Amino acid sequence: KAGVTQTPRYLIKTRGQQVTLSCSPISGHRSVSWYQQTPGQGLQFLFEYFSETQRNKGNFPGRFSGRQFSNSRSEMNVSTLELGDSALYLCASSQTGKARETQYFGPGTRLLVL
Amino acid sequence: DQQVKQNSPSLSVQEGRISILNCDYTNSMFDYFLWYKKYPAEGPTFLISISSIKDKNEDGRFTVFLNKSAKHLSLHIVPSQPGDSAVYFCAAKSQGAQKLVFGQGTRLTINP
């Protein structure tokens, strides 16, 4: 089975721009979660989608948004980019989103905001 | 408030010896714990997990121990191999939640 895929792998943007990142989960997985990794804050939860609905949201400003499509693929969008948004953005998928279920991560998208 | 803590930022172990990575948590609602291994510029790779109803889980060279009363878990790698050199993250989930809460990671270096 193919793993979680994320595109693009690298992005360079300037302050004020917006960006859209894409994630394709493992086949059959319906829950998709997004995380941000920075040197200062570590790995932090952004949001989780299941069956096209956002079920959980982390403590991030409204500039961070996402959506999930009927085929479980997910996108996240960051508007009005700030320098502090430079990070590795990771997508993870699991089958149903149940609590005692392992999440499998993609390779990440590295975003650099100049 | 750091709910999951990995107090050792780094650990150096001789090849062939045992590596022990530690993790403490504060939230008593956590009931599922996972260890991930991460290389730079890559996503975390799942290693092993343990449910709160168990106190030990083994998978090959990897064993995770959970001490609920101490709110402490540890990952044992025996024997340690050079390919084990990476950053190891401890993560926890509470019942009903999909969100993973991560520790800050421990950089493990295996010396030949």
mmCIF file of N, CA and C in Angstrom, chain B residues 37-76:
data_model
loop_
_atom_site.group_PDB
_atom_site.id
_atom_site.type_symbol
_atom_site.label_atom_id
_atom_site.label_comp_id
_atom_site.label_asym_id
_atom_site.label_seq_id
_atom_site.Cartn_x
_atom_site.Cartn_y
_atom_site.Cartn_z
ATOM 1 N N LYS B 37 9.844 7.715 15.140
ATOM 2 C CA LYS B 37 11.241 7.997 14.828
ATOM 3 C C LYS B 37 11.244 8.987 13.669
ATOM 4 N N LYS B 38 12.122 9.968 13.732
ATOM 5 C CA LYS B 38 12.111 10.986 12.675
ATOM 6 C C LYS B 38 13.521 11.345 12.224
ATOM 7 N N TYR B 39 13.698 11.347 10.910
ATOM 8 C CA TYR B 39 14.922 11.865 10.306
ATOM 9 C C TYR B 39 14.656 13.292 9.846
ATOM 10 N N PRO B 40 15.695 14.112 9.714
ATOM 11 C CA PRO B 40 15.506 15.494 9.267
ATOM 12 C C PRO B 40 14.780 15.564 7.928
ATOM 13 N N ALA B 41 13.880 16.520 7.799
ATOM 14 C CA ALA B 41 13.153 16.789 6.557
ATOM 15 C C ALA B 41 12.290 15.611 6.106
ATOM 16 N N GLU B 42 11.987 14.705 7.021
ATOM 17 C CA GLU B 42 11.062 13.613 6.708
ATOM 18 C C GLU B 42 9.941 13.601 7.732
ATOM 19 N N GLY B 43 8.857 12.894 7.405
ATOM 20 C CA GLY B 43 7.786 12.754 8.370
ATOM 21 C C GLY B 43 8.128 11.708 9.419
ATOM 22 N N PRO B 44 7.503 11.765 10.589
ATOM 23 C CA PRO B 44 7.732 10.752 11.622
ATOM 24 C C PRO B 44 7.296 9.371 11.139
ATOM 25 N N THR B 45 8.080 8.372 11.510
ATOM 26 C CA THR B 45 7.770 6.976 11.181
ATOM 27 C C THR B 45 7.299 6.274 12.445
ATOM 28 N N PHE B 46 6.139 5.642 12.383
ATOM 29 C CA PHE B 46 5.593 4.955 13.548
ATOM 30 C C PHE B 46 6.476 3.765 13.926
ATOM 31 N N LEU B 47 6.749 3.636 15.234
ATOM 32 C CA LEU B 47 7.558 2.524 15.726
ATOM 33 C C LEU B 47 6.727 1.518 16.488
ATOM 34 N N ILE B 48 6.084 1.980 17.547
ATOM 35 C CA ILE B 48 5.390 1.078 18.454
ATOM 36 C C ILE B 48 4.410 1.884 19.288
ATOM 37 N N SER B 49 3.347 1.229 19.740
ATOM 38 C CA SER B 49 2.361 1.919 20.559
ATOM 39 C C SER B 49 1.977 1.051 21.751
ATOM 40 N N ILE B 50 1.293 1.660 22.699
ATOM 41 C CA ILE B 50 0.788 0.916 23.851
ATOM 42 C C ILE B 50 -0.488 1.555 24.342
ATOM 43 N N SER B 51 -1.439 0.721 24.673
ATOM 44 C CA SER B 51 -2.701 1.177 25.233
ATOM 45 C C SER B 51 -2.562 1.246 26.745
ATOM 46 N N SER B 52 -3.367 2.069 27.372
ATOM 47 C CA SER B 52 -3.273 2.226 28.830
ATOM 48 C C SER B 52 -3.704 0.984 29.606
ATOM 49 N N ILE B 53 -4.300 0.023 28.915
ATOM 50 C CA ILE B 53 -4.705 -1.204 29.614
ATOM 51 C C ILE B 53 -3.557 -2.199 29.717
ATOM 52 N N LYS B 54 -2.426 -1.871 29.079
ATOM 53 C CA LYS B 54 -1.247 -2.735 29.124
ATOM 54 C C LYS B 54 -0.112 -2.015 29.841
ATOM 55 N N ASP B 55 0.898 -2.774 30.247
ATOM 56 C CA ASP B 55 2.077 -2.113 30.801
ATOM 57 C C ASP B 55 3.342 -2.410 29.986
ATOM 58 N N LYS B 56 3.195 -3.230 28.950
ATOM 59 C CA LYS B 56 4.361 -3.554 28.128
ATOM 60 C C LYS B 56 3.884 -3.986 26.747
ATOM 61 N N ASN B 57 4.643 -3.583 25.737
ATOM 62 C CA ASN B 57 4.378 -4.046 24.382
ATOM 63 C C ASN B 57 5.711 -4.197 23.662
ATOM 64 N N GLU B 58 5.872 -5.336 22.984
ATOM 65 C CA GLU B 58 7.138 -5.621 22.292
ATOM 66 C C GLU B 58 6.929 -5.772 20.804
ATOM 67 N N ASP B 59 7.915 -5.316 20.031
ATOM 68 C CA ASP B 59 7.903 -5.541 18.597
ATOM 69 C C ASP B 59 9.359 -5.611 18.142
ATOM 70 N N GLY B 60 9.846 -6.829 18.015
ATOM 71 C CA GLY B 60 11.236 -7.013 17.593
ATOM 72 C C GLY B 60 12.201 -6.426 18.601
ATOM 73 N N ARG B 61 13.038 -5.503 18.148
ATOM 74 C CA ARG B 61 14.034 -4.905 19.036
ATOM 75 C C ARG B 61 13.453 -3.813 19.925
ATOM 76 N N PHE B 62 12.210 -3.451 19.691
ATOM 77 C CA PHE B 62 11.590 -2.335 20.400
ATOM 78 C C PHE B 62 10.594 -2.826 21.444
ATOM 79 N N THR B 63 10.713 -2.284 22.659
ATOM 80 C CA THR B 63 9.770 -2.576 23.734
ATOM 81 C C THR B 63 9.376 -1.267 24.387
ATOM 82 N N VAL B 64 8.082 -1.083 24.588
ATOM 83 C CA VAL B 64 7.615 0.109 25.299
ATOM 84 C C VAL B 64 7.015 -0.339 26.625
ATOM 85 N N PHE B 65 7.371 0.370 27.684
ATOM 86 C CA PHE B 65 6.865 0.115 29.029
ATOM 87 C C PHE B 65 6.037 1.314 29.464
ATOM 88 N N LEU B 66 4.897 1.033 30.102
ATOM 89 C CA LEU B 66 4.033 2.101 30.599
ATOM 90 C C LEU B 66 3.811 1.928 32.092
ATOM 91 N N ASN B 67 4.097 2.969 32.845
ATOM 92 C CA ASN B 67 3.840 3.001 34.286
ATOM 93 C C ASN B 67 2.798 4.083 34.541
ATOM 94 N N LYS B 68 1.540 3.633 34.629
ATOM 95 C CA LYS B 68 0.443 4.619 34.717
ATOM 96 C C LYS B 68 0.484 5.406 36.024
ATOM 97 N N SER B 69 0.859 4.755 37.094
ATOM 98 C CA SER B 69 0.847 5.459 38.386
ATOM 99 C C SER B 69 1.887 6.579 38.392
ATOM 100 N N ALA B 70 2.995 6.355 37.690
ATOM 101 C CA ALA B 70 4.039 7.379 37.613
ATOM 102 C C ALA B 70 3.852 8.292 36.413
ATOM 103 N N LYS B 71 2.888 7.987 35.573
ATOM 104 C CA LYS B 71 2.661 8.720 34.321
ATOM 105 C C LYS B 71 3.969 8.786 33.525
ATOM 106 N N HIS B 72 4.540 7.618 33.312
ATOM 107 C CA HIS B 72 5.847 7.531 32.680
ATOM 108 C C HIS B 72 5.853 6.380 31.691
ATOM 109 N N LEU B 73 6.464 6.618 30.523
ATOM 110 C CA LEU B 73 6.699 5.516 29.613
ATOM 111 C C LEU B 73 8.124 5.570 29.088
ATOM 112 N N SER B 74 8.591 4.408 28.670
ATOM 113 C CA SER B 74 9.949 4.348 28.152
ATOM 114 C C SER B 74 9.994 3.423 26.932
ATOM 115 N N LEU B 75 10.920 3.714 26.060
ATOM 116 C CA LEU B 75 11.169 2.902 24.867
ATOM 117 C C LEU B 75 12.554 2.289 24.997
ATOM 118 N N HIS B 76 12.617 0.965 24.904
ATOM 119 C CA HIS B 76 13.886 0.256 24.956
ATOM 120 C C HIS B 76 14.208 -0.286 23.564
#
